[in-house]
Structure formats: C-alpha cells, structure tokens
Amino acid sequence: MPLPSSFELREGSLPITALTRIVIADEHEHDHQHDQTVNHLIGDVQRATGIHLARTATAAAGDIELRLDGDPGQLGPEGYALDIDEHGATVRAATPHGVWNGTRTLVQLLPHTPLDTSLPFAHILDRPRYEWRGVMLDVARHFFGVDQLLRFIELIARCKLNRLHLHLTDDQGWRIAIDGWPALTGVGGSTGASGSAGGYFTRADYAEIVAHAARHFITVVPELDMPGHTNAALASIPGLNLDGIAPPAYTGKGVGFSSLRLAAPATRRFISDVIGQLAADTPGHYLHIGGDEAHATDHAEYRQLVELLQHEVRRHHKQMVGWEEIANADLAAGSIVQHWLQPDVARRAPPDARFVMSPAAHTYLDMKHTPQCTLGRRWAGFIDVDTAYDWDPATLIDGIGDDRIAGVEAPLWTEKVATFDDVQHLCFPRLACLGEVGWTPQHLRNWSGFRPRLAVHAERLAAIGVPLYRSALLD
Ligand code: TNX
C-alpha cells in the first residue's frame, strides 16, 4: 500500500533474525536523512518482529542493505528498487527519499505476526505517479496541538503521503504566532468554531512540526487564508479594517463574509510581515495563500490582493499555491492551483500553472462516509472508501492531464470536527485510498483489487490504536 508500479513476488522467504544487520555504506553514514531512515527501520522491524537489528557498513549474506546508487533517470526523486532473495534484501534509490519509500514497502512486507519474521522473496521497481500527495488539516476552525500533529504525521507517512498542508488561519482562529503582531494569537488565537478553546503554534512549535514531518520525508505547506476567511485577523488588528474598528470574534460555520482591504492602513505591512516570517520558517518550496470563497471582496480588488500576495511569496523565493479561485488573477509561471469544486474556474489558470486535485466529491474528509454516520457533513456527497479510491485525477478538468497535474490532496475542514479521535476517524482509512490514487499508475488500479489490501491496512491501523472508520465495504 500503495500498490507499486511494478513488482513480482516469488516463492520463498528471507528470514529476519537477531543476526540480520542493516547495511549502509560508510560514505553515507553522515547523511543525516539517510541515517534517520535507518533508525526508523530499526524501530519498525523491532515493533513488527521483536528483533532489534544492528547496523554495519559491510554486507554479509542475509543482511538488509540500503543503497544510494540507484539510477536517477529510472527511479526519479522518490522511486526505489527493492530486491529480496536468498542472498538478502536490498533497497536501492537515487535519493534518501527514495530509500525511505523503499523501507516503507519493506516494513509492510513483514507478516506482522510474532511467529513469522521473514520477508517474502520479491522484486519491486516502484516510483510515484505524482510528486504531490497531500493531506490538509484545518487547525483554524478547531485547533489541534503539537503532539497531535506529530502523531498525525506518523500516520499519514504510512500512506506514502509527502505533503502536509496546514490551514493555519480562518475566520474562527489565527494559529501561528507572528513577531510584532501579538494580537493575532492573543486575540485571534483565543477562539475557535462552536466556542472551542482555540490555541496557536509558537514559532518553536511550528519548527518542531516541520522537523518531524521532514523525518518522514513530508513537506509542510503552510496556508494563511487571504483575502477572505480573515475575520480572526480583522478582529485582532483594528488597522486591517477600513473604519478602524475590529469586528467581534466569529465562532460559527459560515463562510464568505470577511475580507482584507487594500485601503486599510495596516494591510500591506501585515501581508509583508506574515508572509515574510512564514517563508523564513518554512524549508519547503511552497506557501499557500488561500484565495477561496472571497465573496466579500470586490472582483478587481481580489485580483490586486492575490497579485500582491503572489509578489510577496515570490520575493521570498517560494512557489505560490492557492485554491482554484486564484485562477481569476494574473498568475506567475509555476503557480499551483488547487482544484476543489469548479473545473471551469480552475481552467482559467495560465498554461504554465500546475494543479493539485482535491475534488470535493472524492477527497473532502469532512464529508460523511454514509448517511448513517453521525460525524461529518453532506454538501459534497457521501464518501465511503470506494468513492475515495475510484477516481482519476486526469479526467477532472477538460484538457488537463498528468503533465499539468502536480498531484492530489485530501482536505479535512474542521468546523464540526472537535477531537483528534474524530480527525482520525474521518482520515483513516480514506487517506490510504488517496495515497494509492496519487502513487499508483491508473491502469493498475481497481477497487476489487484494492479492497482486500485496504482491509489489511485498516487492521494494522486498528492494531496501533487508530480509532478508524470501519467501512461495511471491507467486511
Ligand atoms: C469550503 S473548500 C471551503 C472551506 C469549508 C469547506 C467545508 C474551500 C476551499 N473552502 O472554507 O471549510 O467548504 O466543507
């Protein structure tokens, strides 16, 4: 999970014993990322088998070798080859990320039963369909803290997802401390949807999340939603309002009533400061500026504001990402448009823009699985695991095929999601469906082949205590 792009399983198996070692060549011993992958693998094998593997620099028969000498042309930045036979197991990739992906596959091949600690003979050559395989968590409507985010990162990594999009601000809350603007978190961070407690990340918290994500080869994509969805900022800073009067906090679940205004005295400095700090604190290439549902923003001013945001993002050498409505503005080359609802709006993007596909009817994790579910909403339809799986990103927008698609992402909006148990119930196992949509070639995917593999994946999640959704489709 997800299904590799090519593989062969053969008769026979390689025993993993207390004598098996993990081999990394001396010259890579100081590669920090590679080193973290080894430590992860040691921990995972120990959890699955009870055996603690030692590490060494020279391979002997039966060892597990991690090699960085893969062919970049064949494997790309994330691909790997995994060979398991009577001589041992070898993961070969061109990058540390590829080795990581290969070890994730290796761990899945362990039977996860205490009496059997062998790896089946296999030859796998694997690389993802898309470079962007993401999940979005809305920490603005309901706040979730650092510990919950660290756990979330570990769970999404199991689906070979590699982007964590954090929706950090909205009408109901502002969740990231910004130097020089203490009211953003002092006021805007103190509220949440439905009267929930609120909360926010300090810069150190954010750094901790980003670092944990990096250990799992996940890039954090932070979103500051502007110019709409800004009531929490407007309520914190009177100077963001034309009349200089801060509106009251908002704790409902409506959208489309708030807006930044170019003519308000603090707007330009605010935009420059919040983007500047987030760009400095974010090692990934992307900053998401929101841009959705700006129903309270005049059309011409919307374009000006998005273009100003784009200017700031580019000044800090980041790539701008925005919801599909940004296609109404004049987008620079390389912008990423996140499609969610209206293909006709998304396709206004210029020919050099690329797309992240988040079709609400297949990827919105705040939708109910079935009419019987108490948790979740209905507006985009019911999304059980088959619906989350059975769609092709290349058929959503006329004329937009894989050459223009960066990848896929599933958003979890949290107007009505109050606890981390609820987050997990809505995300799992649906995120495993998304993981395969983003990874596996379309012609190898079909629901009937996926179903039994998803059932095993769900059992493994349940075994580590994830309060996941039990779909009747997997019975
Ligand atoms: C639409 S999707 C929104 C969010 C809501 C969500 C609720 C998008 C870009 N905007 O503000 O939370 O619907 O499902």
CSV table of C-alpha atoms and ligand atoms in Angstrom, one decimal:
chain,number,residue,atom,x,y,z
A,1,MET,CA,0.0,0.0,0.0
A,2,PRO,CA,0.1,1.9,-2.3
A,3,LEU,CA,0.5,-0.8,-5.0
A,4,PRO,CA,4.0,-0.5,-6.6
A,5,SER,CA,4.2,0.5,-10.2
A,6,SER,CA,5.8,-2.9,-10.9
A,7,PHE,CA,6.5,-6.0,-8.8
A,8,GLU,CA,7.0,-9.7,-8.7
A,9,LEU,CA,6.6,-11.9,-5.6
A,10,ARG,CA,8.4,-15.2,-5.7
A,11,GLU,CA,8.3,-18.5,-3.8
A,12,GLY,CA,10.5,-18.4,-0.7
A,13,SER,CA,11.4,-16.0,2.0
A,14,LEU,CA,14.3,-14.4,3.7
A,15,PRO,CA,14.4,-14.9,7.5
A,16,ILE,CA,14.9,-11.9,9.7
A,17,THR,CA,16.9,-13.0,12.8
A,18,ALA,CA,18.9,-11.4,15.5
A,19,LEU,CA,21.9,-11.8,13.2
A,20,THR,CA,20.4,-9.8,10.4
A,21,ARG,CA,22.0,-6.3,10.1
A,22,ILE,CA,21.1,-3.1,8.3
A,23,VAL,CA,23.9,-2.1,6.0
A,24,ILE,CA,24.7,1.4,4.9
A,25,ALA,CA,27.9,2.3,3.1
A,26,ASP,CA,30.5,4.3,5.1
A,27,GLU,CA,30.3,7.2,2.8
A,28,HIS,CA,26.6,7.7,3.6
A,29,GLU,CA,26.9,7.3,7.3
A,30,HIS,CA,26.9,11.1,7.8
A,31,ASP,CA,24.0,11.7,5.5
A,32,HIS,CA,21.5,12.9,8.2
A,33,GLN,CA,18.3,11.9,6.3
A,34,HIS,CA,19.7,8.5,5.4
A,35,ASP,CA,20.7,8.0,9.0
A,36,GLN,CA,17.2,8.8,10.2
A,37,THR,CA,15.8,6.3,7.7
A,38,VAL,CA,18.0,3.6,9.3
A,39,ASN,CA,16.8,4.4,12.8
A,40,HIS,CA,13.2,4.3,11.7
A,41,LEU,CA,13.7,1.0,10.0
A,42,ILE,CA,15.3,-0.5,13.1
A,43,GLY,CA,12.3,0.7,15.2
A,44,ASP,CA,9.7,-0.6,12.8
A,45,VAL,CA,11.3,-4.0,12.5
A,46,GLN,CA,11.5,-4.2,16.2
A,47,ARG,CA,7.8,-3.3,16.6
A,48,ALA,CA,6.8,-5.8,13.9
A,49,THR,CA,9.1,-8.7,15.0
A,50,GLY,CA,10.5,-8.0,18.4
A,51,ILE,CA,14.0,-8.3,16.8
A,52,HIS,CA,16.5,-5.4,17.2
A,53,LEU,CA,18.7,-5.1,14.1
A,54,ALA,CA,22.3,-3.9,14.4
A,55,ARG,CA,23.8,-1.6,11.8
A,56,THR,CA,27.0,-2.1,9.9
A,57,ALA,CA,29.0,-0.9,6.9
A,58,THR,CA,29.8,-4.1,5.0
A,59,ALA,CA,27.1,-6.5,3.8
A,60,ALA,CA,27.1,-10.2,4.6
A,61,ALA,CA,24.6,-12.8,3.4
A,62,GLY,CA,21.1,-12.3,4.7
A,63,ASP,CA,21.5,-8.6,5.5
A,64,ILE,CA,19.3,-5.7,4.6
A,65,GLU,CA,21.3,-3.2,2.5
A,66,LEU,CA,20.2,0.4,1.9
A,67,ARG,CA,22.0,1.9,-1.2
A,68,LEU,CA,22.0,5.3,-2.6
A,69,ASP,CA,23.5,4.4,-6.0
A,70,GLY,CA,20.2,3.9,-7.9
A,71,ASP,CA,19.8,5.3,-11.4
A,72,PRO,CA,18.1,8.8,-11.1
A,73,GLY,CA,16.7,8.5,-14.7
A,74,GLN,CA,15.0,5.2,-13.9
A,75,LEU,CA,13.9,5.9,-10.3
A,76,GLY,CA,13.3,9.7,-10.2
A,77,PRO,CA,13.4,11.6,-6.9
A,78,GLU,CA,11.2,9.2,-5.0
A,79,GLY,CA,11.5,5.8,-6.7
A,80,TYR,CA,13.3,2.7,-5.4
A,81,ALA,CA,14.1,-0.9,-6.3
A,82,LEU,CA,13.6,-3.5,-3.6
A,83,ASP,CA,15.0,-7.0,-4.1
A,84,ILE,CA,14.6,-9.7,-1.6
A,85,ASP,CA,16.1,-13.1,-2.3
A,86,GLU,CA,18.1,-15.8,-0.6
A,87,HIS,CA,21.2,-13.5,-0.5
A,88,GLY,CA,19.5,-10.8,1.4
A,89,ALA,CA,17.4,-7.7,0.9
A,90,THR,CA,18.5,-4.5,-1.0
A,91,VAL,CA,16.8,-1.2,-1.2
A,92,ARG,CA,18.3,0.9,-4.0
A,93,ALA,CA,17.4,4.5,-4.8
A,94,ALA,CA,18.9,7.7,-6.2
A,95,THR,CA,17.9,9.8,-3.2
A,96,PRO,CA,17.4,9.4,0.6
A,97,HIS,CA,13.7,10.0,-0.1
A,98,GLY,CA,13.6,7.0,-2.5
A,99,VAL,CA,15.4,4.8,0.1
A,100,TRP,CA,12.8,5.9,2.7
A,101,ASN,CA,10.0,4.9,0.4
A,102,GLY,CA,11.6,1.5,-0.2
A,103,THR,CA,12.0,0.9,3.5
A,104,ARG,CA,8.3,1.7,4.0
A,105,THR,CA,7.4,-1.0,1.5
A,106,LEU,CA,9.8,-3.4,3.2
A,107,VAL,CA,8.2,-2.9,6.6
A,108,GLN,CA,4.8,-3.7,5.0
A,109,LEU,CA,6.1,-7.0,3.7
A,110,LEU,CA,6.8,-8.3,7.2
A,111,PRO,CA,4.0,-10.6,8.1
A,112,HIS,CA,3.4,-8.7,11.4
A,113,THR,CA,2.8,-11.9,13.3
A,114,PRO,CA,5.0,-12.9,16.2
A,115,LEU,CA,5.8,-16.4,14.9
A,116,ASP,CA,6.8,-15.4,11.4
A,117,THR,CA,9.6,-12.9,10.9
A,118,SER,CA,10.5,-13.5,7.3
A,119,LEU,CA,10.3,-11.3,4.2
A,120,PRO,CA,8.9,-12.8,1.0
A,121,PHE,CA,11.2,-13.0,-2.0
A,122,ALA,CA,10.3,-10.1,-4.2
A,123,HIS,CA,11.5,-7.8,-6.9
A,124,ILE,CA,9.9,-4.4,-6.8
A,125,LEU,CA,10.6,-1.4,-9.1
A,126,ASP,CA,8.5,1.5,-7.9
A,127,ARG,CA,8.0,5.2,-8.3
A,128,PRO,CA,5.0,7.5,-7.8
A,129,ARG,CA,2.6,8.8,-10.4
A,130,TYR,CA,2.6,12.3,-8.8
A,131,GLU,CA,5.1,14.3,-6.9
A,132,TRP,CA,2.4,15.9,-4.6
A,133,ARG,CA,0.5,13.5,-2.4
A,134,GLY,CA,-1.0,15.6,0.4
A,135,VAL,CA,-3.5,16.0,3.2
A,136,MET,CA,-4.7,19.3,4.6
A,137,LEU,CA,-5.6,19.7,8.2
A,138,ASP,CA,-7.7,22.7,9.2
A,139,VAL,CA,-6.3,23.7,12.6
A,140,ALA,CA,-8.1,27.1,12.4
A,141,ARG,CA,-11.7,26.1,13.0
A,142,HIS,CA,-10.7,23.7,15.7
A,143,PHE,CA,-7.2,23.7,17.0
A,144,PHE,CA,-5.0,20.6,17.3
A,145,GLY,CA,-1.7,20.8,19.2
A,146,VAL,CA,1.8,19.8,18.5
A,147,ASP,CA,1.6,16.2,20.0
A,148,GLN,CA,-1.5,15.5,17.8
A,149,LEU,CA,0.3,16.8,14.7
A,150,LEU,CA,3.3,14.7,15.4
A,151,ARG,CA,1.1,11.6,15.6
A,152,PHE,CA,-0.8,12.7,12.5
A,153,ILE,CA,2.5,12.9,10.6
A,154,GLU,CA,3.4,9.3,11.5
A,155,LEU,CA,0.1,8.0,10.4
A,156,ILE,CA,0.0,9.8,7.0
A,157,ALA,CA,3.5,8.7,6.3
A,158,ARG,CA,2.2,5.1,6.2
A,159,CYS,CA,0.2,6.0,3.1
A,160,LYS,CA,3.3,7.3,1.3
A,161,LEU,CA,1.9,10.8,1.5
A,162,ASN,CA,4.5,13.6,1.3
A,163,ARG,CA,2.7,16.9,1.8
A,164,LEU,CA,1.1,18.2,5.0
A,165,HIS,CA,-0.9,21.3,4.2
A,166,LEU,CA,-1.7,23.2,7.4
A,167,HIS,CA,-4.7,25.6,7.1
A,168,LEU,CA,-3.4,27.9,9.8
A,169,THR,CA,-5.9,30.8,9.7
A,170,ASP,CA,-9.6,31.4,9.1
A,171,ASP,CA,-12.5,33.4,10.3
A,172,GLN,CA,-12.6,31.4,13.6
A,173,GLY,CA,-8.9,31.5,14.6
A,174,TRP,CA,-5.4,32.5,13.8
A,175,ARG,CA,-3.0,29.7,14.8
A,176,ILE,CA,0.6,30.9,14.2
A,177,ALA,CA,2.5,33.4,16.3
A,178,ILE,CA,3.9,36.3,14.2
A,179,ASP,CA,6.6,38.5,15.6
A,180,GLY,CA,5.5,42.1,16.0
A,181,TRP,CA,1.8,41.2,15.9
A,182,PRO,CA,1.0,39.7,19.3
A,183,ALA,CA,-2.8,40.3,19.0
A,184,LEU,CA,-3.0,37.9,16.1
A,185,THR,CA,-2.6,35.0,18.5
A,186,GLY,CA,-3.5,36.9,21.7
A,187,VAL,CA,-7.0,37.7,20.3
A,188,GLY,CA,-7.3,35.7,17.1
A,189,GLY,CA,-5.8,32.6,18.6
A,190,SER,CA,-8.1,32.5,21.6
A,191,THR,CA,-11.3,31.5,19.8
A,192,GLY,CA,-12.4,28.5,17.6
A,193,ALA,CA,-15.6,27.2,16.0
A,194,SER,CA,-18.5,26.4,18.2
A,195,GLY,CA,-16.9,28.2,21.2
A,196,SER,CA,-14.0,25.8,21.3
A,197,ALA,CA,-10.9,26.8,23.2
A,198,GLY,CA,-8.6,27.9,20.4
A,199,GLY,CA,-4.8,27.8,20.7
A,200,TYR,CA,-1.9,28.5,18.5
A,201,PHE,CA,1.6,27.4,17.5
A,202,THR,CA,4.7,29.4,18.6
A,203,ARG,CA,7.5,29.6,16.0
A,204,ALA,CA,9.3,26.8,18.0
A,205,ASP,CA,6.2,24.6,17.8
A,206,TYR,CA,6.0,25.2,14.1
A,207,ALA,CA,9.7,24.3,13.8
A,208,GLU,CA,9.1,21.1,15.7
A,209,ILE,CA,6.2,20.1,13.4
A,210,VAL,CA,8.3,20.9,10.3
A,211,ALA,CA,11.2,18.8,11.6
A,212,HIS,CA,9.1,15.8,12.5
A,213,ALA,CA,7.5,16.0,9.0
A,214,ALA,CA,11.0,16.1,7.4
A,215,ARG,CA,12.0,13.0,9.3
A,216,HIS,CA,9.1,11.3,7.5
A,217,PHE,CA,10.0,13.0,4.2
A,218,ILE,CA,6.9,15.1,4.3
A,219,THR,CA,7.0,18.8,3.3
A,220,VAL,CA,4.8,21.2,5.3
A,221,VAL,CA,2.8,23.6,3.1
A,222,PRO,CA,1.5,26.3,5.4
A,223,GLU,CA,-1.6,28.2,4.4
A,224,LEU,CA,-2.6,31.7,5.5
A,225,ASP,CA,-6.0,32.1,4.0
A,226,MET,CA,-6.5,35.6,2.4
A,227,PRO,CA,-8.2,37.8,1.4
A,228,GLY,CA,-11.4,36.2,2.6
A,229,HIS,CA,-11.6,33.9,5.6
A,230,THR,CA,-9.8,36.6,7.6
A,231,ASN,CA,-12.2,37.5,10.4
A,232,ALA,CA,-9.8,36.3,13.1
A,233,ALA,CA,-7.1,38.7,11.8
A,234,LEU,CA,-9.6,41.6,11.3
A,235,ALA,CA,-10.9,41.1,14.9
A,236,SER,CA,-7.3,41.2,16.2
A,237,ILE,CA,-6.0,44.2,14.4
A,238,PRO,CA,-8.2,47.3,14.1
A,239,GLY,CA,-5.9,48.7,11.4
A,240,LEU,CA,-6.9,45.9,9.0
A,241,ASN,CA,-10.4,47.4,8.9
A,242,LEU,CA,-11.4,50.4,6.7
A,243,ASP,CA,-13.3,52.0,9.6
A,244,GLY,CA,-10.5,51.1,12.1
A,245,ILE,CA,-13.0,49.1,14.2
A,246,ALA,CA,-12.2,45.5,14.9
A,247,PRO,CA,-15.3,43.2,14.4
A,248,PRO,CA,-16.2,40.7,17.0
A,249,ALA,CA,-14.7,37.2,17.1
A,250,TYR,CA,-16.6,34.6,14.9
A,251,THR,CA,-17.3,31.1,16.1
A,252,GLY,CA,-20.0,29.9,13.7
A,253,LYS,CA,-19.5,27.9,10.5
A,254,GLY,CA,-20.5,30.4,7.8
A,255,VAL,CA,-18.0,31.4,5.0
A,256,GLY,CA,-17.5,34.3,2.7
A,257,PHE,CA,-18.2,37.4,4.8
A,258,SER,CA,-14.8,38.7,5.7
A,259,SER,CA,-12.1,40.4,3.6
A,260,LEU,CA,-8.8,42.2,3.8
A,261,ARG,CA,-9.0,45.7,2.2
A,262,LEU,CA,-6.1,47.3,0.3
A,263,ALA,CA,-7.1,50.7,1.6
A,264,ALA,CA,-6.9,49.8,5.3
A,265,PRO,CA,-3.8,51.3,6.9
A,266,ALA,CA,-2.2,48.1,8.2
A,267,THR,CA,-2.9,45.7,5.2
A,268,ARG,CA,0.3,46.0,3.2
A,269,ARG,CA,2.6,45.8,6.2
A,270,PHE,CA,0.6,42.9,7.6
A,271,ILE,CA,0.8,40.9,4.4
A,272,SER,CA,4.5,41.5,4.1
A,273,ASP,CA,5.2,40.5,7.7
A,274,VAL,CA,3.1,37.4,7.8
A,275,ILE,CA,4.4,36.0,4.5
A,276,GLY,CA,8.0,37.0,5.3
A,277,GLN,CA,8.0,35.2,8.6
A,278,LEU,CA,6.3,32.1,7.3
A,279,ALA,CA,8.6,31.9,4.3
A,280,ALA,CA,11.6,32.2,6.6
A,281,ASP,CA,10.3,29.4,8.9
A,282,THR,CA,9.3,27.1,6.1
A,283,PRO,CA,12.0,25.0,4.5
A,284,GLY,CA,9.6,23.6,1.8
A,285,HIS,CA,9.2,25.5,-1.5
A,286,TYR,CA,5.5,26.3,-1.1
A,287,LEU,CA,3.4,28.9,0.6
A,288,HIS,CA,-0.4,28.6,0.3
A,289,ILE,CA,-2.3,31.9,0.3
A,290,GLY,CA,-5.8,30.5,0.3
A,291,GLY,CA,-7.8,32.7,-2.0
A,292,ASP,CA,-11.1,30.7,-1.7
A,293,GLU,CA,-14.6,32.0,-1.3
A,294,ALA,CA,-13.8,35.7,-1.2
A,295,HIS,CA,-17.4,36.6,-1.6
A,296,ALA,CA,-17.0,39.8,0.4
A,297,THR,CA,-14.1,41.0,-1.8
A,298,ASP,CA,-14.8,43.2,-4.9
A,299,HIS,CA,-13.5,41.3,-8.1
A,300,ALA,CA,-10.9,43.9,-9.1
A,301,GLU,CA,-9.6,44.2,-5.6
A,302,TYR,CA,-9.5,40.4,-5.3
A,303,ARG,CA,-7.1,40.3,-8.3
A,304,GLN,CA,-5.0,43.1,-6.8
A,305,LEU,CA,-4.8,41.4,-3.5
A,306,VAL,CA,-3.9,38.0,-4.9
A,307,GLU,CA,-1.2,39.6,-7.1
A,308,LEU,CA,0.2,41.4,-4.1
A,309,LEU,CA,0.3,38.1,-2.2
A,310,GLN,CA,2.0,36.5,-5.1
A,311,HIS,CA,4.5,39.2,-5.3
A,312,GLU,CA,5.4,38.7,-1.6
A,313,VAL,CA,5.6,35.0,-1.9
A,314,ARG,CA,7.9,35.2,-4.9
A,315,ARG,CA,10.1,37.8,-3.2
A,316,HIS,CA,10.9,35.1,-0.7
A,317,HIS,CA,11.6,32.6,-3.5
A,318,LYS,CA,8.6,30.4,-2.7
A,319,GLN,CA,6.1,28.9,-5.1
A,320,MET,CA,2.5,30.2,-4.5
A,321,VAL,CA,-0.3,27.7,-4.1
A,322,GLY,CA,-3.9,28.8,-3.8
A,323,TRP,CA,-7.5,27.5,-4.1
A,324,GLU,CA,-8.8,27.4,-7.7
A,325,GLU,CA,-10.3,30.9,-7.4
A,326,ILE,CA,-6.8,32.4,-7.7
A,327,ALA,CA,-7.0,31.5,-11.4
A,328,ASN,CA,-9.0,34.7,-11.7
A,329,ALA,CA,-5.9,36.7,-11.0
A,330,ASP,CA,-2.8,37.1,-13.2
A,331,LEU,CA,-0.7,34.1,-12.1
A,332,ALA,CA,3.0,33.8,-12.5
A,333,ALA,CA,4.6,30.8,-14.1
A,334,GLY,CA,4.9,27.8,-11.8
A,335,SER,CA,1.9,28.7,-9.6
A,336,ILE,CA,-0.1,25.8,-8.3
A,337,VAL,CA,-3.9,25.9,-8.4
A,338,GLN,CA,-5.7,23.7,-6.0
A,339,HIS,CA,-8.9,22.5,-7.7
A,340,TRP,CA,-11.8,21.7,-5.3
A,341,LEU,CA,-15.2,22.5,-6.8
A,342,GLN,CA,-15.4,24.3,-10.2
A,343,PRO,CA,-13.3,22.9,-13.1
A,344,ASP,CA,-14.3,25.9,-15.2
A,345,VAL,CA,-12.7,28.3,-12.7
A,346,ALA,CA,-9.6,26.2,-12.3
A,347,ARG,CA,-9.0,26.1,-16.0
A,348,ARG,CA,-8.7,29.8,-16.3
A,349,ALA,CA,-5.2,29.3,-15.0
A,350,PRO,CA,-2.4,30.1,-17.5
A,351,PRO,CA,-0.7,27.2,-19.4
A,352,ASP,CA,2.3,27.2,-17.2
A,353,ALA,CA,0.4,26.8,-14.0
A,354,ARG,CA,0.0,23.3,-12.5
A,355,PHE,CA,-2.8,21.7,-10.5
A,356,VAL,CA,-3.3,19.9,-7.2
A,357,MET,CA,-6.5,17.9,-7.4
A,358,SER,CA,-8.8,18.0,-4.4
A,359,PRO,CA,-12.3,17.3,-5.9
A,360,ALA,CA,-14.7,17.7,-3.1
A,361,ALA,CA,-16.8,14.7,-4.1
A,362,HIS,CA,-13.9,12.3,-3.7
A,363,THR,CA,-11.4,13.9,-1.3
A,364,TYR,CA,-13.2,16.0,1.2
A,365,LEU,CA,-12.6,14.3,4.5
A,366,ASP,CA,-15.2,16.3,6.3
A,367,MET,CA,-17.9,14.5,4.3
A,368,LYS,CA,-19.8,11.6,5.9
A,369,HIS,CA,-18.9,8.1,4.8
A,370,THR,CA,-22.6,7.1,4.6
A,371,PRO,CA,-25.9,8.7,5.5
A,372,GLN,CA,-25.8,6.7,8.8
A,373,CYS,CA,-22.6,8.4,10.0
A,374,THR,CA,-23.2,10.9,12.8
A,375,LEU,CA,-19.9,12.6,12.2
A,376,GLY,CA,-19.4,14.7,9.1
A,377,ARG,CA,-21.2,16.9,6.6
A,378,ARG,CA,-23.2,16.2,3.4
A,379,TRP,CA,-22.8,19.0,0.9
A,380,ALA,CA,-20.3,17.3,-1.4
A,381,GLY,CA,-21.9,13.8,-1.1
A,382,PHE,CA,-21.1,10.7,0.9
A,383,ILE,CA,-17.6,9.4,0.5
A,384,ASP,CA,-17.1,5.8,1.6
A,385,VAL,CA,-13.7,4.1,0.8
A,386,ASP,CA,-14.8,3.1,-2.7
A,387,THR,CA,-15.6,6.7,-3.6
A,388,ALA,CA,-12.4,7.9,-2.1
A,389,TYR,CA,-10.5,5.4,-4.3
A,390,ASP,CA,-12.3,5.2,-7.5
A,391,TRP,CA,-11.5,8.4,-9.5
A,392,ASP,CA,-8.8,9.5,-11.9
A,393,PRO,CA,-7.2,12.9,-11.4
A,394,ALA,CA,-6.6,13.2,-15.1
A,395,THR,CA,-10.3,13.3,-16.0
A,396,LEU,CA,-11.4,16.2,-13.8
A,397,ILE,CA,-10.7,19.3,-15.9
A,398,ASP,CA,-11.0,19.2,-19.6
A,399,GLY,CA,-7.6,19.3,-21.3
A,400,ILE,CA,-5.7,18.9,-18.1
A,401,GLY,CA,-3.7,15.7,-18.0
A,402,ASP,CA,-0.8,14.3,-15.9
A,403,ASP,CA,1.7,16.6,-17.5
A,404,ARG,CA,0.0,19.6,-15.8
A,405,ILE,CA,-1.0,17.8,-12.6
A,406,ALA,CA,1.4,18.1,-9.6
A,407,GLY,CA,-0.7,15.7,-7.6
A,408,VAL,CA,-3.6,15.1,-5.3
A,409,GLU,CA,-4.7,16.2,-1.8
A,410,ALA,CA,-7.5,15.5,0.6
A,411,PRO,CA,-8.6,18.4,2.9
A,412,LEU,CA,-10.0,17.9,6.4
A,413,TRP,CA,-12.1,21.0,7.3
A,414,THR,CA,-12.9,21.1,10.9
A,415,GLU,CA,-15.9,23.4,11.5
A,416,LYS,CA,-17.6,20.4,13.1
A,417,VAL,CA,-14.6,18.2,14.0
A,418,ALA,CA,-13.7,18.8,17.6
A,419,THR,CA,-11.5,16.0,18.8
A,420,PHE,CA,-8.4,14.2,17.5
A,421,ASP,CA,-10.3,10.9,17.6
A,422,ASP,CA,-12.8,12.5,15.1
A,423,VAL,CA,-9.9,13.6,13.0
A,424,GLN,CA,-8.5,10.1,12.8
A,425,HIS,CA,-12.0,8.6,12.2
A,426,LEU,CA,-12.5,10.9,9.2
A,427,CYS,CA,-9.0,10.4,7.8
A,428,PHE,CA,-8.5,6.7,8.1
A,429,PRO,CA,-8.6,4.6,6.1
A,430,ARG,CA,-9.7,7.1,3.5
A,431,LEU,CA,-6.2,8.6,3.3
A,432,ALA,CA,-4.8,5.2,2.2
A,433,CYS,CA,-7.2,5.4,-0.7
A,434,LEU,CA,-5.8,8.8,-1.6
A,435,GLY,CA,-2.3,7.6,-1.2
A,436,GLU,CA,-2.8,5.0,-3.9
A,437,VAL,CA,-4.7,7.5,-6.2
A,438,GLY,CA,-1.5,9.6,-6.0
A,439,TRP,CA,1.0,6.9,-6.3
A,440,THR,CA,-0.1,4.0,-8.5
A,441,PRO,CA,-0.5,4.2,-12.3
A,442,GLN,CA,-4.2,4.4,-13.2
A,443,HIS,CA,-4.2,1.2,-15.3
A,444,LEU,CA,-3.1,-0.8,-12.3
A,445,ARG,CA,-5.8,0.4,-10.0
A,446,ASN,CA,-9.2,-1.1,-9.5
A,447,TRP,CA,-11.5,-1.2,-6.5
A,448,SER,CA,-11.8,-5.0,-6.3
A,449,GLY,CA,-8.0,-5.4,-6.2
A,450,PHE,CA,-7.6,-2.6,-3.7
A,451,ARG,CA,-10.3,-3.7,-1.3
A,452,PRO,CA,-8.5,-6.7,0.4
A,453,ARG,CA,-5.3,-4.7,0.7
A,454,LEU,CA,-7.2,-1.9,2.3
A,455,ALA,CA,-8.7,-4.3,4.8
A,456,VAL,CA,-5.2,-5.4,5.9
A,457,HIS,CA,-4.0,-1.8,6.1
A,458,ALA,CA,-7.1,-0.9,8.2
A,459,GLU,CA,-6.4,-3.9,10.6
A,460,ARG,CA,-2.8,-2.7,11.1
A,461,LEU,CA,-4.0,0.9,11.9
A,462,ALA,CA,-6.6,-0.5,14.3
A,463,ALA,CA,-3.8,-2.6,15.9
A,464,ILE,CA,-1.8,0.5,16.8
A,465,GLY,CA,-4.9,2.1,18.3
A,466,VAL,CA,-6.2,4.4,15.5
A,467,PRO,CA,-9.9,5.0,16.0
A,468,LEU,CA,-10.6,4.5,12.3
A,469,TYR,CA,-13.8,4.2,10.3
A,470,ARG,CA,-15.0,0.6,9.9
A,471,SER,CA,-16.4,0.5,6.4
A,472,ALA,CA,-19.0,-2.2,5.7
A,473,LEU,CA,-17.5,-2.4,2.3
A,474,LEU,CA,-14.4,-4.1,3.8
A,475,ASP,CA,-16.3,-6.8,5.7
B,1,TNX,C1,-15.4,25.0,1.5
B,1,TNX,S1,-13.0,24.1,0.2
B,1,TNX,C2,-14.3,25.7,2.0
B,1,TNX,C3,-14.0,25.7,3.4
B,1,TNX,C4,-15.0,25.0,4.2
B,1,TNX,C5,-15.5,23.7,3.5
B,1,TNX,C6,-16.4,22.9,4.3
B,1,TNX,C7,-12.6,25.5,0.4
B,1,TNX,C8,-11.5,26.0,-0.4
B,1,TNX,N1,-13.4,26.3,1.2
B,1,TNX,O1,-13.8,27.0,3.9
B,1,TNX,O2,-14.5,24.7,5.4
B,1,TNX,O3,-16.0,24.1,2.3
B,1,TNX,O4,-16.6,21.6,3.7
